[in-house]
Amino acid sequence: MLKIIYTGVSQLAQVLDSASVHIIMSLTRMINRLRGSVHWKQGFECLGASGTHAHSKRLQHTSTHATSCNYQLLHDCLELNYCGLVMHFDYVWLRDHCRSASCYNSKTNQRNLDTASIELNIRPSKSRVDEDYLFLTWPDGHVTRYKLAWLAQNSYEGQKRSSVQPRILWNENIYTNAKVPSASWDKFMSCDEELKNFLNNFLLYGIAFVEGVPATLEATERASQRVSLIRETMYGRMWNFTSDFSRGDTAYTKLALDRHTDTSYFQEPCGIQVFHCLRHEGTGGRTLLVDGFHAADRVFQQTPENFELLSRVPIKHEYIENLSEHCNHMIGIGPVLNVYPWNNEVYMIRYNNYDRSVINTVPHDVVQRWYAAHRQLTTELRRPENELWVKLKPGKVLFIDNWRVLHGRESFTGLRQLCGCYLTRDDVVNTARSLGLQA
């Protein structure tokens, strides 16, 4: 079954669609007619009126309007129940996130307020709520207005139950049946809507293709720059190579390559990789693609403790090159799985058995468990049903999310010329967001 992980506060969005709001309004009007008014537990009481804090008292308030909302001013935080989601907001956090003109520059989207000036034991002196907003008055008289939907979207509880980026986890069957279209070179270069569709597919699946590209390094560079800034590395800005072993890397041979992510030996691995086969006069050489997030999710579902171990234990990856024209020594350190701690969403996989260095960052009592967890992930990555094989050819440019999709190749014969580059991930998602996509 197609597995789609939606981002944003999706459950709230479902609650707040127009049909649901209409139902809520109708029910509320009916209740109000029956009861005459909405019951207020202790009404709109104000904190601090007596000059002291009643730490043991909970003041609960309920909106009289259609949207379901009530809140309590607790000793150490504000508890908000909005559309069925119970959230907690620290008072310093609330003051720090005031969006009034004196505290926040809406033109530059930057904070004016000096966070260090906020008293760490601050509490609001007054509060009220209406249909859409929560209002807090602070001890100095400053009034902050918060949109209830904004609080829900930016609450820890809301973030915990949602994912950061929309994605479709896939194996060979899922991706093939999805029939994801490739972008057309001419439209890709001239039409923002074509670029947007391309980036949407790239964000969902971690791979995307552009077809009809002239089989030159220059055209490949232009296609790459349409998406993002090119990241120059020790391999150069644009690389153009054959199997001449001109660099100290197995990629510069005719040998088969097992699935892996590139530049795992960078402290920040390259975000996107671009491949374009300019010519191949021989046999073999198909490209292997595997969704690392799908494999990681399988581990999480089957053995959560192995997932946790792979996301916690730092591992070294190393690249040592000693050739007459090239001398490099790179070391990258990080866990195999990088996750957002609030929701366990994987945002990067660092998997390269070729470049994994000596394991000396793991205590002996953890080593065996780490190897078992790594073996489980490897087993998932190597399942035949998870392998997508693609034959690259002149004119077909492949973009790979190097933080998600592992790539490899089968061995080949004859002359095979490949060009490509790395792209900065931040600028790829920046392009996507500027086109209205969630990334």
Coordinates of C-alpha atoms in Angstrom, one line a residue:
M1 CA 0.0 0.0 0.0
L2 CA 1.3 3.4 -0.9
K3 CA 2.6 5.1 2.2
I4 CA 2.4 8.8 2.3
I5 CA 3.7 10.9 5.2
Y6 CA 2.1 14.3 5.2
T7 CA 3.8 17.4 6.6
G8 CA 2.4 20.3 8.5
V9 CA -0.2 19.8 11.2
S10 CA -2.2 17.6 8.9
Q11 CA -4.7 16.3 11.5
L12 CA -5.5 19.9 12.5
A13 CA -6.0 20.8 8.8
Q14 CA -8.5 18.0 8.5
V15 CA -10.3 19.2 11.6
L16 CA -10.4 22.8 10.2
D17 CA -11.8 22.1 6.7
S18 CA -14.9 24.1 5.8
A19 CA -17.3 21.2 6.3
S20 CA -16.1 20.5 9.8
V21 CA -16.1 24.2 10.7
H22 CA -19.8 24.4 9.5
I23 CA -20.7 21.4 11.6
I24 CA -18.9 22.8 14.7
M25 CA -20.7 26.2 14.2
S26 CA -24.1 24.5 13.9
L27 CA -23.6 22.3 17.0
T28 CA -22.4 25.2 19.0
R29 CA -25.4 27.4 18.1
M30 CA -27.7 24.5 19.1
I31 CA -25.9 24.1 22.5
N32 CA -26.0 27.8 23.1
R33 CA -29.8 27.9 22.5
L34 CA -30.3 25.0 24.9
R35 CA -28.0 26.3 27.6
G36 CA -28.5 30.0 27.1
S37 CA -24.8 30.7 27.3
V38 CA -21.5 29.0 27.4
H39 CA -20.4 28.1 30.9
W40 CA -17.2 29.7 32.1
K41 CA -15.2 28.0 34.7
Q42 CA -14.2 31.0 36.9
G43 CA -14.8 33.4 34.0
F44 CA -12.3 35.8 32.5
E45 CA -10.3 36.2 35.7
C46 CA -7.1 38.2 35.6
L47 CA -3.8 37.0 37.0
G48 CA -1.8 39.2 39.3
A49 CA -4.6 41.5 40.4
S50 CA -3.7 41.0 44.1
G51 CA 0.0 41.5 43.4
T52 CA 0.8 37.8 44.1
H53 CA 0.7 34.7 42.0
A54 CA -1.9 32.1 43.1
H55 CA 0.4 29.2 42.1
S56 CA -2.1 26.5 43.0
K57 CA -5.0 28.0 41.2
R58 CA -5.9 26.9 37.6
L59 CA -7.9 29.5 35.7
Q60 CA -9.8 27.8 32.9
H61 CA -11.4 29.8 30.1
T62 CA -13.7 28.8 27.2
S63 CA -14.4 30.7 24.0
T64 CA -18.0 31.6 23.4
H65 CA -17.5 31.4 19.7
A66 CA -17.9 28.6 17.2
T67 CA -14.4 27.3 17.2
S68 CA -13.7 24.8 20.0
C69 CA -11.2 26.4 22.3
N70 CA -10.4 26.6 26.0
Y71 CA -7.3 27.3 28.0
Q72 CA -5.8 27.3 31.5
L73 CA -3.2 29.6 33.0
L74 CA -1.1 27.2 35.0
H75 CA 1.8 28.0 37.3
D76 CA 4.5 27.3 34.7
C77 CA 2.7 27.4 31.3
L78 CA -0.4 28.1 29.4
E79 CA -2.5 25.0 28.5
L80 CA -4.5 25.5 25.3
N81 CA -7.1 23.0 24.0
Y82 CA -7.9 24.0 20.4
C83 CA -9.9 21.8 18.1
G84 CA -9.1 18.7 20.2
L85 CA -5.3 19.3 20.4
V86 CA -4.0 20.0 23.9
M87 CA -0.9 22.2 23.9
H88 CA 1.4 23.7 26.4
F89 CA 3.2 27.0 26.0
D90 CA 5.9 28.3 28.3
Y91 CA 5.3 31.9 29.3
V92 CA 8.8 33.1 28.3
W93 CA 8.2 31.4 24.9
L94 CA 4.9 33.3 24.5
R95 CA 6.5 36.6 25.3
D96 CA 9.4 35.9 23.0
H97 CA 7.1 35.0 20.1
C98 CA 5.1 38.2 20.3
R99 CA 4.4 39.4 16.7
S100 CA 3.5 43.0 17.5
A101 CA 5.2 45.8 15.5
S102 CA 7.5 46.7 18.4
C103 CA 8.6 43.1 18.9
Y104 CA 8.8 41.7 15.4
N105 CA 9.6 43.2 12.0
S106 CA 7.0 41.8 9.6
K107 CA 8.8 43.2 6.6
T108 CA 12.0 41.4 7.2
N109 CA 10.5 38.5 9.3
Q110 CA 13.0 39.1 12.0
R111 CA 12.7 39.6 15.8
N112 CA 13.1 43.0 17.3
L113 CA 12.6 42.0 20.8
D114 CA 15.7 41.3 22.9
T115 CA 15.1 37.9 24.3
A116 CA 17.6 38.4 27.1
S117 CA 15.4 41.2 28.4
I118 CA 12.5 38.9 29.2
E119 CA 12.2 38.0 32.9
L120 CA 12.5 34.2 33.1
N121 CA 9.6 34.1 35.6
I122 CA 7.3 36.3 33.6
R123 CA 3.6 35.6 33.6
P124 CA 0.7 37.4 31.9
S125 CA -1.4 39.7 34.1
K126 CA -4.5 39.5 32.0
S127 CA -5.9 37.1 29.3
R128 CA -8.8 36.7 27.0
V129 CA -9.8 34.7 23.9
D130 CA -12.1 35.3 21.0
E131 CA -13.0 33.2 18.0
D132 CA -9.6 33.4 16.4
Y133 CA -7.1 34.9 18.8
L134 CA -5.7 34.6 22.3
F135 CA -4.7 37.9 24.0
L136 CA -2.2 38.2 26.8
T137 CA -1.4 41.3 28.7
W138 CA 2.1 41.3 30.3
P139 CA 3.1 43.0 33.6
D140 CA 4.5 46.1 31.8
G141 CA 1.1 46.6 30.0
H142 CA 2.3 45.2 26.6
V143 CA -0.5 43.2 24.9
T144 CA 0.3 40.3 22.6
R145 CA -2.2 38.8 20.2
Y146 CA -1.7 35.2 19.0
K147 CA -3.7 33.6 16.2
L148 CA -5.0 30.3 17.6
A149 CA -4.3 28.5 14.4
W150 CA -0.7 29.8 14.5
L151 CA -0.2 28.5 18.0
A152 CA -1.5 25.1 17.0
Q153 CA 0.8 25.0 14.0
N154 CA 3.8 26.0 16.0
S155 CA 3.2 24.1 19.2
Y156 CA 5.4 21.2 20.2
E157 CA 2.4 18.9 20.3
G158 CA 1.4 19.9 16.8
Q159 CA 4.9 19.4 15.4
K160 CA 5.3 16.0 17.2
R161 CA 2.3 14.5 15.4
S162 CA 3.2 15.8 12.0
S163 CA 6.2 15.5 9.6
V164 CA 8.4 18.2 8.3
Q165 CA 8.4 17.3 4.6
P166 CA 5.8 15.5 2.4
R167 CA 7.3 12.2 1.1
I168 CA 6.2 9.0 -0.4
L169 CA 8.3 6.0 0.8
W170 CA 8.8 3.6 -2.1
N171 CA 10.1 0.3 -3.3
E172 CA 10.4 -0.7 -7.0
N173 CA 6.8 -1.6 -7.4
I174 CA 5.4 1.6 -5.7
Y175 CA 7.6 3.9 -7.8
T176 CA 7.0 2.0 -11.1
N177 CA 3.2 2.1 -10.6
A178 CA 3.3 5.8 -9.7
K179 CA 4.4 6.5 -13.3
V180 CA 6.1 9.7 -12.2
P181 CA 6.6 11.9 -15.3
S182 CA 10.0 13.3 -16.3
A183 CA 10.4 17.0 -16.9
S184 CA 10.8 18.2 -20.4
W185 CA 14.1 20.0 -21.1
D186 CA 12.6 23.0 -23.0
K187 CA 9.7 23.5 -20.5
F188 CA 12.0 22.8 -17.5
M189 CA 14.3 25.7 -18.5
S190 CA 11.6 28.2 -19.4
C191 CA 8.5 27.4 -17.3
D192 CA 8.3 27.7 -13.6
E193 CA 5.3 25.4 -13.4
E194 CA 7.4 22.6 -15.0
L195 CA 10.1 23.3 -12.5
K196 CA 7.6 23.2 -9.7
N197 CA 6.2 19.9 -10.8
F198 CA 9.8 18.5 -11.1
L199 CA 10.7 19.7 -7.6
N200 CA 7.4 18.4 -6.1
N201 CA 8.3 14.9 -7.5
F202 CA 11.8 15.2 -6.2
L203 CA 10.7 16.1 -2.7
L204 CA 8.1 13.2 -2.7
Y205 CA 10.4 10.5 -4.0
G206 CA 14.0 11.7 -3.6
I207 CA 14.7 11.3 -7.4
A208 CA 13.6 13.1 -10.5
F209 CA 14.5 13.1 -14.2
V210 CA 14.8 15.7 -16.9
E211 CA 14.6 14.3 -20.5
G212 CA 15.7 15.8 -23.8
V213 CA 18.8 17.5 -22.4
P214 CA 21.6 18.1 -24.9
A215 CA 24.3 15.5 -24.2
T216 CA 26.9 18.1 -23.2
L217 CA 28.5 19.1 -19.9
E218 CA 27.3 22.7 -20.6
A219 CA 23.7 21.7 -20.9
T220 CA 23.9 19.6 -17.8
E221 CA 25.3 22.5 -15.9
R222 CA 22.5 24.7 -17.1
A223 CA 19.9 22.2 -15.9
S224 CA 21.6 21.9 -12.5
Q225 CA 21.7 25.7 -12.1
R226 CA 18.0 25.8 -12.8
V227 CA 17.4 24.0 -9.6
S228 CA 20.1 25.2 -7.2
L229 CA 23.6 26.5 -6.7
I230 CA 26.4 24.0 -7.7
R231 CA 28.5 22.9 -4.7
E232 CA 32.1 22.9 -5.6
T233 CA 34.1 20.2 -3.9
M234 CA 37.6 18.6 -4.2
Y235 CA 36.2 16.8 -7.3
G236 CA 35.7 20.2 -9.0
R237 CA 32.6 22.2 -9.8
M238 CA 31.3 20.0 -12.7
W239 CA 32.9 16.6 -13.1
N240 CA 33.3 14.8 -16.4
F241 CA 34.9 11.3 -16.1
T242 CA 35.4 7.9 -17.5
S243 CA 36.6 4.7 -16.0
D244 CA 40.3 5.8 -16.2
F245 CA 40.9 5.6 -12.4
S246 CA 42.1 9.2 -12.5
R247 CA 40.9 9.6 -8.9
G248 CA 41.4 7.4 -5.9
D249 CA 37.8 6.3 -5.9
T250 CA 36.0 3.1 -7.0
A251 CA 33.6 5.2 -9.0
Y252 CA 36.4 5.8 -11.5
T253 CA 36.5 2.2 -12.5
K254 CA 34.3 -0.3 -14.4
L255 CA 33.5 -2.3 -11.3
A256 CA 30.0 -2.7 -9.8
L257 CA 29.2 -0.4 -7.0
D258 CA 27.0 -1.4 -4.1
R259 CA 24.3 1.0 -2.8
H260 CA 25.6 4.0 -0.9
T261 CA 25.3 7.7 -0.3
D262 CA 28.1 10.0 -1.5
T263 CA 30.4 12.2 0.5
S264 CA 29.6 10.5 3.8
Y265 CA 33.1 11.6 4.7
F266 CA 32.0 15.3 4.6
Q267 CA 30.8 16.7 7.9
E268 CA 27.8 17.9 5.9
P269 CA 27.3 15.4 3.0
C270 CA 26.4 16.9 -0.4
G271 CA 22.6 17.3 -0.6
I272 CA 21.8 16.5 -4.3
Q273 CA 23.8 14.6 -6.9
V274 CA 23.3 15.0 -10.6
F275 CA 24.2 12.3 -13.2
H276 CA 24.1 12.6 -17.0
C277 CA 25.5 9.8 -19.1
L278 CA 26.9 11.5 -22.2
R279 CA 27.8 8.3 -24.0
H280 CA 28.3 4.6 -23.4
E281 CA 29.8 2.2 -26.1
G282 CA 29.4 -1.1 -24.3
T283 CA 27.1 -3.2 -22.1
G284 CA 25.9 -3.1 -18.5
G285 CA 26.3 0.0 -16.3
R286 CA 22.7 0.3 -15.1
T287 CA 22.2 2.7 -12.2
L288 CA 20.7 1.3 -8.9
L289 CA 18.4 3.4 -6.8
V290 CA 17.1 2.5 -3.3
D291 CA 14.9 4.6 -1.0
G292 CA 16.9 4.8 2.3
F293 CA 14.0 6.3 4.1
H294 CA 11.8 3.4 3.2
A295 CA 14.4 0.9 4.6
A296 CA 14.8 3.0 7.7
D297 CA 11.1 3.0 8.3
R298 CA 11.0 -0.8 8.0
V299 CA 13.6 -1.0 10.7
F300 CA 11.6 1.5 12.9
Q301 CA 8.4 -0.6 12.5
Q302 CA 10.1 -3.9 13.2
T303 CA 12.7 -3.1 15.8
P304 CA 12.5 0.4 17.2
E305 CA 15.5 -0.1 19.5
N306 CA 17.7 -0.7 16.4
F307 CA 16.4 2.4 14.8
E308 CA 17.2 4.4 17.9
L309 CA 20.7 3.0 18.0
L310 CA 21.4 3.8 14.4
S311 CA 20.1 7.4 15.0
R312 CA 22.2 7.9 18.1
V313 CA 25.6 6.3 17.7
P314 CA 28.2 8.5 15.8
I315 CA 30.2 6.8 13.1
K316 CA 33.3 8.0 11.3
H317 CA 33.6 8.0 7.5
E318 CA 36.9 8.7 5.9
Y319 CA 38.4 9.4 2.5
I320 CA 42.1 9.3 1.9
E321 CA 43.5 10.1 -1.5
N322 CA 47.2 10.1 -2.3
L323 CA 47.8 10.6 -5.9
S324 CA 50.4 12.7 -7.7
E325 CA 47.9 15.4 -8.6
H326 CA 45.4 14.9 -5.7
C327 CA 46.0 14.7 -2.0
N328 CA 43.0 14.7 0.3
H329 CA 42.0 13.5 3.7
M330 CA 38.4 14.0 4.6
I331 CA 36.6 12.8 7.8
G332 CA 32.8 13.1 8.5
I333 CA 31.2 12.0 11.8
G334 CA 27.6 11.3 12.4
P335 CA 25.0 8.6 12.9
V336 CA 23.8 6.4 10.1
L337 CA 20.3 7.9 10.5
N338 CA 19.8 11.5 11.3
V339 CA 16.4 12.3 12.7
Y340 CA 14.4 15.2 14.1
P341 CA 14.2 14.5 17.8
W342 CA 10.7 15.6 18.3
N343 CA 9.0 13.2 15.9
N344 CA 11.7 10.6 14.9
E345 CA 11.4 11.7 11.2
V346 CA 14.6 10.7 9.3
Y347 CA 16.0 13.6 7.3
M348 CA 19.4 12.1 6.3
I349 CA 20.9 8.7 5.9
R350 CA 24.7 8.4 5.9
Y351 CA 25.4 4.9 4.5
N352 CA 28.6 4.0 2.7
N353 CA 30.3 0.7 3.6
Y354 CA 33.3 1.6 1.3
D355 CA 34.2 4.7 3.2
R356 CA 33.1 3.8 6.8
S357 CA 36.2 4.3 8.9
V358 CA 37.5 2.4 12.0
I359 CA 34.7 2.1 14.5
N360 CA 36.2 3.7 17.6
T361 CA 33.4 5.9 18.7
V362 CA 31.3 3.1 20.1
P363 CA 31.9 1.5 23.6
H364 CA 32.4 -2.3 23.4
D365 CA 29.1 -3.1 25.1
V366 CA 27.3 -1.3 22.3
V367 CA 29.3 -2.5 19.3
Q368 CA 27.5 -5.9 18.9
R369 CA 24.1 -4.3 19.1
W370 CA 25.2 -1.6 16.6
Y371 CA 26.3 -4.3 14.1
A372 CA 23.0 -6.1 14.5
A373 CA 21.1 -2.9 13.8
H374 CA 23.3 -2.0 10.9
R375 CA 22.8 -5.6 9.5
Q376 CA 19.0 -5.2 9.7
L377 CA 19.2 -1.9 7.8
T378 CA 21.5 -3.4 5.2
T379 CA 19.1 -6.4 4.8
E380 CA 16.3 -4.0 4.0
L381 CA 18.4 -1.9 1.6
R382 CA 19.4 -5.1 -0.3
R383 CA 16.0 -6.6 -0.7
P384 CA 15.4 -7.1 -4.5
E385 CA 11.9 -5.6 -4.2
N386 CA 13.5 -2.3 -3.0
E387 CA 15.8 -2.0 -6.0
L388 CA 15.0 0.4 -8.8
W389 CA 17.3 -0.1 -11.8
V390 CA 17.6 2.6 -14.4
K391 CA 19.6 2.8 -17.6
L392 CA 21.0 6.2 -18.0
K393 CA 21.4 7.4 -21.5
P394 CA 22.4 10.6 -23.3
G395 CA 19.7 13.3 -22.8
K396 CA 18.4 11.9 -19.5
V397 CA 19.6 13.8 -16.4
L398 CA 19.0 12.2 -13.0
F399 CA 18.7 14.2 -9.8
I400 CA 19.2 12.2 -6.6
D401 CA 18.5 13.3 -3.0
N402 CA 21.9 12.2 -1.6
W403 CA 20.5 12.5 2.0
R404 CA 17.8 10.0 1.2
V405 CA 18.3 7.8 -1.9
L406 CA 21.2 5.4 -2.2
H407 CA 22.7 4.8 -5.6
G408 CA 25.0 2.2 -7.1
R409 CA 25.7 0.6 -10.5
E410 CA 26.3 -2.7 -12.2
S411 CA 29.7 -3.3 -13.8
F412 CA 30.0 -2.4 -17.5
T413 CA 32.2 -2.8 -20.5
G414 CA 33.4 -0.3 -23.1
L415 CA 33.7 3.5 -22.9
R416 CA 31.3 5.2 -20.5
Q417 CA 31.4 8.9 -20.1
L418 CA 29.5 10.5 -17.2
C419 CA 29.2 14.1 -16.1
G420 CA 27.4 15.7 -13.2
C421 CA 27.8 17.7 -10.0
Y422 CA 26.7 18.2 -6.5
L423 CA 24.1 20.8 -5.5
T424 CA 23.6 22.6 -2.2
R425 CA 20.6 21.2 -0.5
D426 CA 19.6 24.4 1.2
D427 CA 19.2 26.1 -2.1
V428 CA 17.2 23.3 -3.6
V429 CA 14.6 23.5 -0.9
N430 CA 14.8 27.3 -1.1
T431 CA 13.8 27.1 -4.7
A432 CA 11.0 24.7 -3.9
R433 CA 9.6 27.0 -1.1
S434 CA 9.8 30.1 -3.3
L435 CA 7.5 28.2 -5.8
G436 CA 5.0 27.5 -3.0
L437 CA 6.0 23.9 -2.1
Q438 CA 6.4 22.6 1.4
A439 CA 10.0 21.6 2.0

